[in-house]
Short mmCIF file of C-alpha atoms and ligand atoms in Angstrom, two decimals:
data_model
loop_
_atom_site.label_atom_id
_atom_site.label_comp_id
_atom_site.label_asym_id
_atom_site.label_seq_id
_atom_site.Cartn_x
_atom_site.Cartn_y
_atom_site.Cartn_z
CA UNK A 1 50.16 -14.04 -3.07
CA UNK A 2 49.76 -11.90 -6.19
CA UNK A 3 47.99 -8.71 -5.81
CA UNK A 4 44.55 -8.23 -6.60
CA UNK A 5 43.97 -7.34 -9.84
CA UNK A 6 42.19 -3.95 -10.69
CA UNK A 7 40.51 -3.92 -15.02
CA UNK A 8 40.30 0.39 -15.50
CA UNK A 9 37.97 1.27 -18.29
CA UNK A 10 37.79 5.07 -19.03
CA UNK A 11 35.76 4.79 -21.97
CA UNK A 12 34.56 8.64 -23.32
CA UNK A 13 34.57 12.16 -23.40
CA UNK A 14 36.13 12.73 -19.63
CA UNK A 15 36.71 9.45 -18.56
CA UNK A 16 39.81 9.39 -19.32
CA UNK A 17 40.90 12.14 -17.91
CA UNK A 18 39.12 11.66 -14.76
CA UNK A 19 41.13 8.15 -14.55
CA UNK A 20 44.39 9.66 -14.84
CA UNK A 21 44.48 11.28 -11.08
CA UNK A 22 42.58 7.80 -9.99
CA UNK A 23 45.36 5.83 -11.35
CA UNK A 24 47.57 8.66 -9.43
CA UNK A 25 45.52 7.28 -6.07
CA UNK A 26 46.14 4.02 -6.63
CA UNK A 27 50.32 4.43 -7.27
CA UNK A 28 49.32 6.56 -3.66
CA UNK A 29 48.47 3.54 -1.91
CA UNK A 30 50.86 1.55 -3.33
CA UNK A 31 53.58 3.64 -2.86
CA UNK A 32 51.89 4.44 1.00
CA UNK A 33 49.96 2.62 2.26
CA UNK A 34 51.51 -1.30 0.63
CA UNK A 35 48.52 -1.73 -0.80
CA UNK A 36 49.76 -3.28 -4.10
CA UNK A 37 46.76 -3.12 -7.28
CA UNK A 38 47.79 -4.85 -10.79
CA UNK A 39 46.27 -2.81 -12.67
CA UNK A 40 45.32 -3.20 -16.79
CA UNK A 41 43.15 -0.74 -18.72
CA UNK A 42 41.41 -1.56 -21.60
CA UNK A 43 38.55 0.03 -24.01
CA UNK A 44 34.59 0.22 -23.61
CA UNK A 45 32.14 1.85 -25.09
CA UNK A 46 33.04 4.67 -27.58
CA UNK A 47 36.56 4.24 -27.35
CA UNK A 48 36.49 0.37 -28.47
CA UNK A 49 33.74 1.07 -30.89
CA UNK A 50 36.13 3.49 -32.90
CA UNK A 51 39.43 0.53 -32.46
CA UNK A 52 37.36 -2.80 -33.00
CA UNK A 53 33.56 -1.91 -33.88
CA UNK A 54 31.81 -3.10 -30.86
CA UNK A 55 31.67 -0.98 -27.78
CA UNK A 56 32.89 -3.81 -25.94
CA UNK A 57 34.95 -6.35 -27.62
CA UNK A 58 35.03 -10.70 -26.28
CA UNK A 59 38.34 -9.95 -24.76
CA UNK A 60 37.68 -7.11 -22.98
CA UNK A 61 34.05 -8.94 -21.19
CA UNK A 62 36.42 -12.23 -20.59
CA UNK A 63 38.98 -10.19 -18.76
CA UNK A 64 36.21 -8.28 -16.82
CA UNK A 65 35.53 -11.55 -15.72
CA UNK A 66 38.71 -12.34 -14.22
CA UNK A 67 39.71 -9.18 -11.95
CA UNK A 68 38.46 -9.21 -9.05
CA UNK A 69 36.79 -5.29 -9.96
CA UNK A 70 36.61 -2.87 -12.57
CA UNK A 71 36.69 0.59 -13.01
CA UNK A 72 34.93 2.39 -15.72
CA UNK A 73 35.37 5.65 -16.34
CA UNK A 74 32.05 6.91 -18.24
CA UNK A 75 30.51 5.93 -21.96
CA UNK A 76 28.89 7.93 -24.62
CA UNK A 77 28.98 10.90 -26.94
CA UNK A 78 27.44 13.03 -29.70
CA UNK A 79 29.46 11.31 -31.69
CA UNK A 80 28.20 8.37 -31.82
CA UNK A 81 24.45 8.82 -31.84
CA UNK A 82 23.57 8.21 -35.09
CA UNK A 83 24.87 4.67 -34.76
CA UNK A 84 22.57 1.64 -34.35
CA UNK A 85 21.15 0.21 -31.30
CA UNK A 86 22.79 -2.34 -31.01
CA UNK A 87 26.23 -1.04 -30.76
CA UNK A 88 25.93 1.81 -28.87
CA UNK A 89 28.70 3.00 -26.80
CA UNK A 90 26.01 2.50 -23.79
CA UNK A 91 25.76 -1.34 -24.72
CA UNK A 92 29.13 -2.07 -23.38
CA UNK A 93 27.94 -0.62 -20.27
CA UNK A 94 24.73 -2.64 -20.37
CA UNK A 95 26.84 -5.40 -21.37
CA UNK A 96 29.14 -5.10 -18.28
CA UNK A 97 26.29 -5.22 -16.14
CA UNK A 98 24.63 -8.44 -17.01
CA UNK A 99 26.72 -11.29 -17.76
CA UNK A 100 29.07 -9.63 -14.47
CA UNK A 101 25.59 -10.20 -13.15
CA UNK A 102 25.71 -6.69 -11.10
CA UNK A 103 22.41 -7.00 -9.64
CA UNK A 104 23.28 -4.44 -6.44
CA UNK A 105 23.63 -0.83 -7.75
CA UNK A 106 24.37 1.01 -4.67
CA UNK A 107 24.35 4.86 -5.51
CA UNK A 108 24.93 6.67 -2.09
CA UNK A 109 23.79 10.47 -1.88
CA UNK A 110 26.02 12.85 0.13
CA UNK A 111 26.20 15.81 0.83
CA UNK A 112 29.88 17.38 1.86
CA UNK A 113 29.10 20.00 3.96
CA UNK A 114 31.01 22.40 2.00
CA UNK A 115 28.95 22.10 -0.95
CA UNK A 116 25.63 22.88 1.16
CA UNK A 117 25.43 26.11 -0.33
CA UNK A 118 25.48 23.95 -4.26
CA UNK A 119 22.25 22.10 -3.90
CA UNK A 120 19.59 23.93 -5.50
CA UNK A 121 17.50 22.97 -1.77
CA UNK A 122 18.28 25.07 1.20
CA UNK A 123 20.64 23.61 2.57
CA UNK A 124 20.19 23.04 6.03
CA UNK A 125 17.60 20.30 3.57
CA UNK A 126 20.58 18.80 2.16
CA UNK A 127 22.78 19.49 4.71
CA UNK A 128 25.06 16.32 6.22
CA UNK A 129 22.62 14.00 3.76
CA UNK A 130 23.99 10.52 3.86
CA UNK A 131 21.11 8.58 1.93
CA UNK A 132 21.54 5.19 -0.27
CA UNK A 133 19.97 4.14 -3.22
CA UNK A 134 20.06 0.68 -3.86
CA UNK A 135 18.97 0.31 -7.58
CA UNK A 136 18.58 -3.02 -9.15
CA UNK A 137 20.61 -3.61 -12.41
CA UNK A 138 20.28 -6.37 -14.40
CA UNK A 139 17.04 -6.72 -15.25
CA UNK A 140 13.62 -5.31 -15.71
CA UNK A 141 12.16 -2.81 -18.45
CA UNK A 142 15.72 -2.87 -19.24
CA UNK A 143 16.49 -6.79 -20.43
CA UNK A 144 12.87 -7.76 -20.63
CA UNK A 145 11.25 -9.32 -23.36
CA UNK A 146 9.52 -9.14 -26.03
CA UNK A 147 11.48 -5.54 -26.67
CA UNK A 148 11.22 -3.84 -30.12
CA UNK A 149 10.34 -1.43 -32.69
CA UNK A 150 7.59 -3.47 -34.45
CA UNK A 151 5.37 -2.63 -37.25
CA UNK A 152 1.03 -2.97 -36.51
CA UNK A 153 -1.22 -4.22 -38.45
CA UNK A 154 -2.47 -0.36 -40.17
CA UNK A 155 0.94 0.06 -41.41
CA UNK A 156 2.18 2.20 -38.00
CA UNK A 157 4.26 1.10 -35.67
CA UNK A 158 4.80 0.10 -32.53
CA UNK A 159 7.78 0.17 -29.72
CA UNK A 160 7.39 -2.50 -26.97
CA UNK A 161 9.95 -2.97 -23.42
CA UNK A 162 9.02 -4.82 -20.97
CA UNK A 163 9.16 -4.92 -17.13
CA UNK A 164 9.73 -7.88 -15.94
CA UNK A 165 10.86 -9.41 -12.34
CA UNK A 166 11.64 -12.64 -10.56
CA UNK A 167 10.91 -13.80 -6.64
CA UNK A 168 14.83 -14.45 -6.73
CA UNK A 169 15.15 -10.90 -8.68
CA UNK A 170 13.52 -8.79 -6.01
CA UNK A 171 15.09 -11.08 -2.97
CA UNK A 172 18.31 -10.97 -3.85
CA UNK A 173 18.31 -7.25 -4.27
CA UNK A 174 16.51 -6.22 -1.14
CA UNK A 175 18.39 -9.03 1.03
CA UNK A 176 21.50 -6.39 -0.59
CA UNK A 177 19.57 -3.82 1.04
CA UNK A 178 18.84 -5.05 4.28
CA UNK A 179 22.60 -5.92 4.46
CA UNK A 180 23.78 -2.56 4.08
CA UNK A 181 21.03 -0.83 6.15
CA UNK A 182 22.23 -3.51 9.31
CA UNK A 183 25.08 -1.81 9.00
CA UNK A 184 23.68 2.02 8.17
CA UNK A 185 20.65 3.22 10.27
CA UNK A 186 18.79 0.19 10.06
CA UNK A 187 16.24 1.11 7.95
CA UNK A 188 14.28 0.60 4.17
CA UNK A 189 12.54 1.95 2.19
CA UNK A 190 11.17 0.24 -0.56
CA UNK A 191 10.01 1.85 -4.01
CA UNK A 192 7.53 1.20 -6.99
CA UNK A 193 4.25 1.81 -8.13
CA UNK A 194 2.24 -1.49 -6.64
CA UNK A 195 -0.81 1.10 -7.39
CA UNK A 196 -0.21 0.67 -11.59
CA UNK A 197 2.37 -2.73 -12.31
CA UNK A 198 1.81 -6.24 -11.00
CA UNK A 199 5.57 -6.17 -11.14
CA UNK A 200 5.49 -3.61 -8.35
CA UNK A 201 2.54 -5.75 -6.29
CA UNK A 202 5.61 -8.88 -6.93
CA UNK A 203 8.14 -6.42 -5.84
CA UNK A 204 6.61 -4.63 -2.47
CA UNK A 205 5.34 -8.54 -1.08
CA UNK A 206 8.60 -9.88 -2.02
CA UNK A 207 10.74 -7.56 -0.01
CA UNK A 208 8.17 -7.52 2.48
CA UNK A 209 8.57 -10.89 2.74
CA UNK A 210 12.85 -10.63 3.08
CA UNK A 211 11.95 -8.48 5.44
CA UNK A 212 9.53 -10.51 7.69
CA UNK A 213 11.79 -13.75 7.57
CA UNK A 214 15.07 -12.52 7.19
CA UNK A 215 15.80 -8.98 8.14
CA UNK A 216 12.52 -8.36 11.15
CA UNK A 217 15.00 -5.69 13.04
CA UNK A 218 15.52 -3.81 10.01
CA UNK A 219 12.90 -1.05 9.85
CA UNK A 220 10.91 -1.48 6.74
CA UNK A 221 8.31 1.13 4.76
CA UNK A 222 7.23 0.93 1.00
CA UNK A 223 6.64 3.78 -1.51
CA UNK A 224 5.28 4.24 -4.68
CA UNK A 225 8.23 5.42 -6.50
CA UNK A 226 6.49 9.13 -7.61
CA UNK A 227 5.49 9.92 -3.88
CA UNK A 228 9.50 8.75 -3.39
CA UNK A 229 10.57 11.19 -5.77
CA UNK A 230 8.27 14.45 -4.09
CA UNK A 231 9.37 12.54 -0.96
CA UNK A 232 13.43 13.14 -1.98
CA UNK A 233 12.86 16.68 -2.99
CA UNK A 234 10.94 17.63 0.46
CA UNK A 235 12.78 16.00 3.32
CA UNK A 236 15.36 14.06 1.74
CA UNK A 237 17.11 13.30 5.57
CA UNK A 238 13.82 10.76 6.51
CA UNK A 239 15.28 8.03 4.07
CA UNK A 240 17.85 5.63 5.27
CA UNK A 241 18.37 3.25 2.67
CA UNK A 242 16.20 3.39 -0.25
CA UNK A 243 15.89 -0.29 -2.93
CA UNK A 244 13.98 0.00 -6.70
CA UNK A 245 13.94 -1.70 -9.19
CA UNK A 246 16.73 -0.92 -12.36
CA UNK A 247 14.22 2.79 -14.38
CA UNK A 248 12.91 3.63 -11.40
CA UNK A 249 16.49 4.09 -9.59
CA UNK A 250 17.86 5.42 -12.81
CA UNK A 251 15.72 7.78 -12.38
CA UNK A 252 15.52 8.82 -8.44
CA UNK A 253 19.65 7.90 -8.01
CA UNK A 254 20.02 11.11 -10.47
CA UNK A 255 17.67 13.07 -8.65
CA UNK A 256 19.06 12.46 -5.06
CA UNK A 257 22.58 13.35 -7.15
CA UNK A 258 20.96 16.22 -7.70
CA UNK A 259 20.11 17.02 -4.11
CA UNK A 260 23.99 16.85 -3.38
CA UNK A 261 24.49 19.60 -5.24
CA UNK A 262 26.85 18.29 -8.35
CA UNK A 263 26.95 15.38 -10.12
CA UNK A 264 30.94 15.52 -10.61
CA UNK A 265 30.79 14.30 -6.75
CA UNK A 266 29.20 11.01 -6.77
CA UNK A 267 30.88 7.59 -6.93
CA UNK A 268 28.94 4.39 -7.55
CA UNK A 269 28.57 0.58 -7.23
CA UNK A 270 27.24 -2.72 -9.09
CA UNK A 271 27.79 -5.92 -7.29
CA UNK A 272 27.21 -9.29 -7.84
CA UNK A 273 26.74 -12.65 -6.53
CA UNK A 274 30.29 -14.09 -4.77
CA UNK A 275 32.68 -15.40 -7.56
CA UNK A 276 34.73 -18.78 -6.80
CA UNK A 277 37.22 -16.12 -4.99
CA UNK A 278 34.53 -15.07 -2.70
CA UNK A 279 34.88 -11.52 -3.74
CA UNK A 280 31.58 -10.66 -5.25
CA UNK A 281 31.87 -9.37 -8.66
CA UNK A 282 31.79 -5.05 -9.15
CA UNK A 283 32.55 -2.56 -10.96
CA UNK A 284 32.73 0.60 -10.17
CA UNK A 285 31.41 3.90 -11.56
CA UNK A 286 31.32 7.82 -11.18
CA UNK A 287 27.40 8.29 -11.34
CA UNK A 288 27.80 11.30 -14.21
CA UNK A 289 28.07 10.56 -18.00
CA UNK A 290 30.87 11.26 -20.56
CA UNK A 291 30.31 15.31 -20.44
CA UNK A 292 31.62 15.41 -23.47
CA UNK A 293 30.87 19.27 -23.61
CA UNK A 294 34.05 19.76 -21.36
CA UNK A 295 35.83 16.65 -22.24
CA UNK A 296 39.59 17.38 -23.16
CA UNK A 297 39.70 20.86 -21.29
CA UNK A 298 40.84 20.02 -18.21
CA UNK A 299 37.87 20.90 -16.77
CA UNK A 300 35.99 17.88 -14.90
CA UNK A 301 36.09 17.21 -11.49
CA UNK A 302 37.70 14.01 -10.04
CA UNK A 303 35.97 13.33 -7.66
CA UNK A 304 33.01 11.24 -8.22
CA UNK A 305 35.87 8.20 -10.10
CA UNK A 306 38.74 8.69 -7.29
CA UNK A 307 35.08 8.21 -4.72
CA UNK A 308 34.02 5.29 -6.56
CA UNK A 309 37.86 3.82 -5.86
CA UNK A 310 37.37 4.30 -2.23
CA UNK A 311 33.94 2.86 -2.96
CA UNK A 312 36.31 -0.80 -4.25
CA UNK A 313 39.03 -0.26 -1.23
CA UNK A 314 35.79 -1.11 0.83
CA UNK A 315 33.58 -3.32 -0.85
CA UNK A 316 36.14 -5.32 -2.85
CA UNK A 317 39.10 -5.12 -1.10
CA UNK A 318 38.01 -4.65 2.53
CA UNK A 319 39.85 -2.08 3.03
CA UNK A 320 37.79 0.45 4.88
CA UNK A 321 40.50 2.20 6.65
CA UNK A 322 41.93 3.12 3.81
CA UNK A 323 38.68 4.09 2.27
CA UNK A 324 38.47 6.57 4.87
CA UNK A 325 41.58 8.11 4.64
CA UNK A 326 40.50 9.10 0.80
CA UNK A 327 37.21 10.36 1.62
CA UNK A 328 38.80 12.31 4.36
CA UNK A 329 41.40 13.18 2.43
CA UNK A 330 38.54 14.58 -0.77
CA UNK A 331 36.85 16.28 2.43
CA UNK A 332 39.52 18.06 3.46
CA UNK A 333 40.33 18.85 0.35
CA UNK A 334 37.22 21.02 -0.41
CA UNK A 335 37.39 22.34 2.85
CA UNK A 336 39.87 24.04 2.56
CA UNK A 337 38.26 25.72 -0.55
CA UNK A 338 39.76 23.82 -3.48
CA UNK A 339 37.05 23.45 -7.16
CA UNK A 340 37.00 21.99 -10.11
CA UNK A 341 34.91 25.31 -12.29
CA UNK A 342 31.95 22.47 -11.80
CA UNK A 343 31.18 23.93 -7.59
CA UNK A 344 31.89 27.28 -8.55
CA UNK A 345 29.25 29.02 -7.15
CA UNK A 346 28.65 32.79 -6.02
CA UNK A 347 32.17 33.18 -3.67
CA UNK A 348 34.37 33.79 -6.32
CA UNK A 349 37.23 31.21 -6.53
CA UNK A 350 38.78 30.59 -9.52
CA UNK A 351 39.14 26.64 -10.37
CA UNK A 352 41.56 24.21 -10.05
CA UNK A 353 41.79 21.86 -13.34
CA UNK A 354 41.72 17.55 -13.00
CA UNK A 355 45.01 17.59 -12.99
CA UNK A 356 45.45 20.86 -9.65
CA UNK A 357 43.10 19.10 -8.17
CA UNK A 358 44.55 14.99 -8.18
CA UNK A 359 47.40 17.40 -6.71
CA UNK A 360 45.80 18.43 -4.24
CA UNK A 361 44.11 15.26 -3.28
CA UNK A 362 47.43 13.63 -2.99
CA UNK A 363 48.87 16.12 -1.10
CA UNK A 364 45.85 15.95 1.27
CA UNK A 365 46.68 11.80 1.58
CA UNK A 366 49.95 12.70 2.25
CA UNK A 367 49.53 15.26 5.32
CA UNK A 368 45.78 13.26 6.65
CA UNK A 369 49.01 9.95 6.44
CA UNK A 370 51.67 12.17 8.94
CA UNK A 371 49.04 12.97 10.93
C1 LIG B 1 23.51 5.33 -15.52
C2 LIG B 1 22.73 5.66 -17.30
C3 LIG B 1 22.65 4.71 -17.87
C4 LIG B 1 21.73 3.80 -17.40
C5 LIG B 1 22.96 4.30 -19.01
C6 LIG B 1 24.39 4.98 -19.94
C7 LIG B 1 23.08 3.22 -19.89
O1 LIG B 1 22.12 6.53 -17.10
O2 LIG B 1 24.27 4.51 -14.98
O3 LIG B 1 22.35 5.94 -14.92
O4 LIG B 1 20.54 4.38 -17.14
O5 LIG B 1 21.68 2.99 -16.31
MG1 LIG B 2 21.46 7.01 -15.35
#
């Protein structure tokens, strides 16, 4: 049997430097736990545009379809701001999501105790927080037609995007939320704007249908997305799994992420339907972006990207123990006071570089592995 395969797409900005640390972690699991992967690397986003004039070549797309998991760093940067919309770095990422049919995007917002003081909310509101936002990722206003900028008949311009959801699209993402809830606290809150949008009414009805017919044991509630945003900052621990559409999920997940103190800490997984191998297609990426302002300076926090690999271990490779080991190693590193610059508060600690943080995580893996 060949090893499971991983395609690494470091992308732009801080993507390449955080991905170097992920590769060291992958190698550690090979050397110390007999978990070997066939890893290949390729270009996406602005880096692919610079080399090939497109943010994702057909060859890279084909590779992504073949591997067992894709790990992506980040895409975009000011250098590409003036590019035509069709070749912007973000289009590479959106093409991957769409063609791999990665409809279920898992975005955990978990607050590490050592970092509770970092949140802009009081630490008692966020300490111990562990919620999961499931964002629909392949439909809705991101992809709906018609779209475009058109001329009206008075010589003005109109920007058009379309929010569109089908029954099947809603039901499949709802199922992934209920499945996950069963492995957690058995509670799902669905968010839409059924008070103003027909697509929101359909969303609410279909989520309720899946619940009543297939998951009656899971506690289900519904909330308008604006009220959901308010509740997220008021009392986030009331939630366990939140399921919502593509655009609301984009916004609510950034909000939830910041509750935990640092965007540099949060991973994500995007999961599709099972492929021929039985494994679902999957792409893992940190929630943070390319952070061009700090790129190339050794200031980036590699933890979100490393935790994304932990999610790959858990969801693509069924290696829950290895995933927990990695998460525990990171927790221990933070508890010991190691910090990248994004995690330096008033305590006046000396910041670690990206590589030094990688070193600490490997050391922590070593010591947990021997214990
Ligand atoms: C995200 C990002 C992307 C999105 C961008 C980079 C296209 O904000 O993954 O949340 O809007 O989905
Ligand atoms: Mg976003």
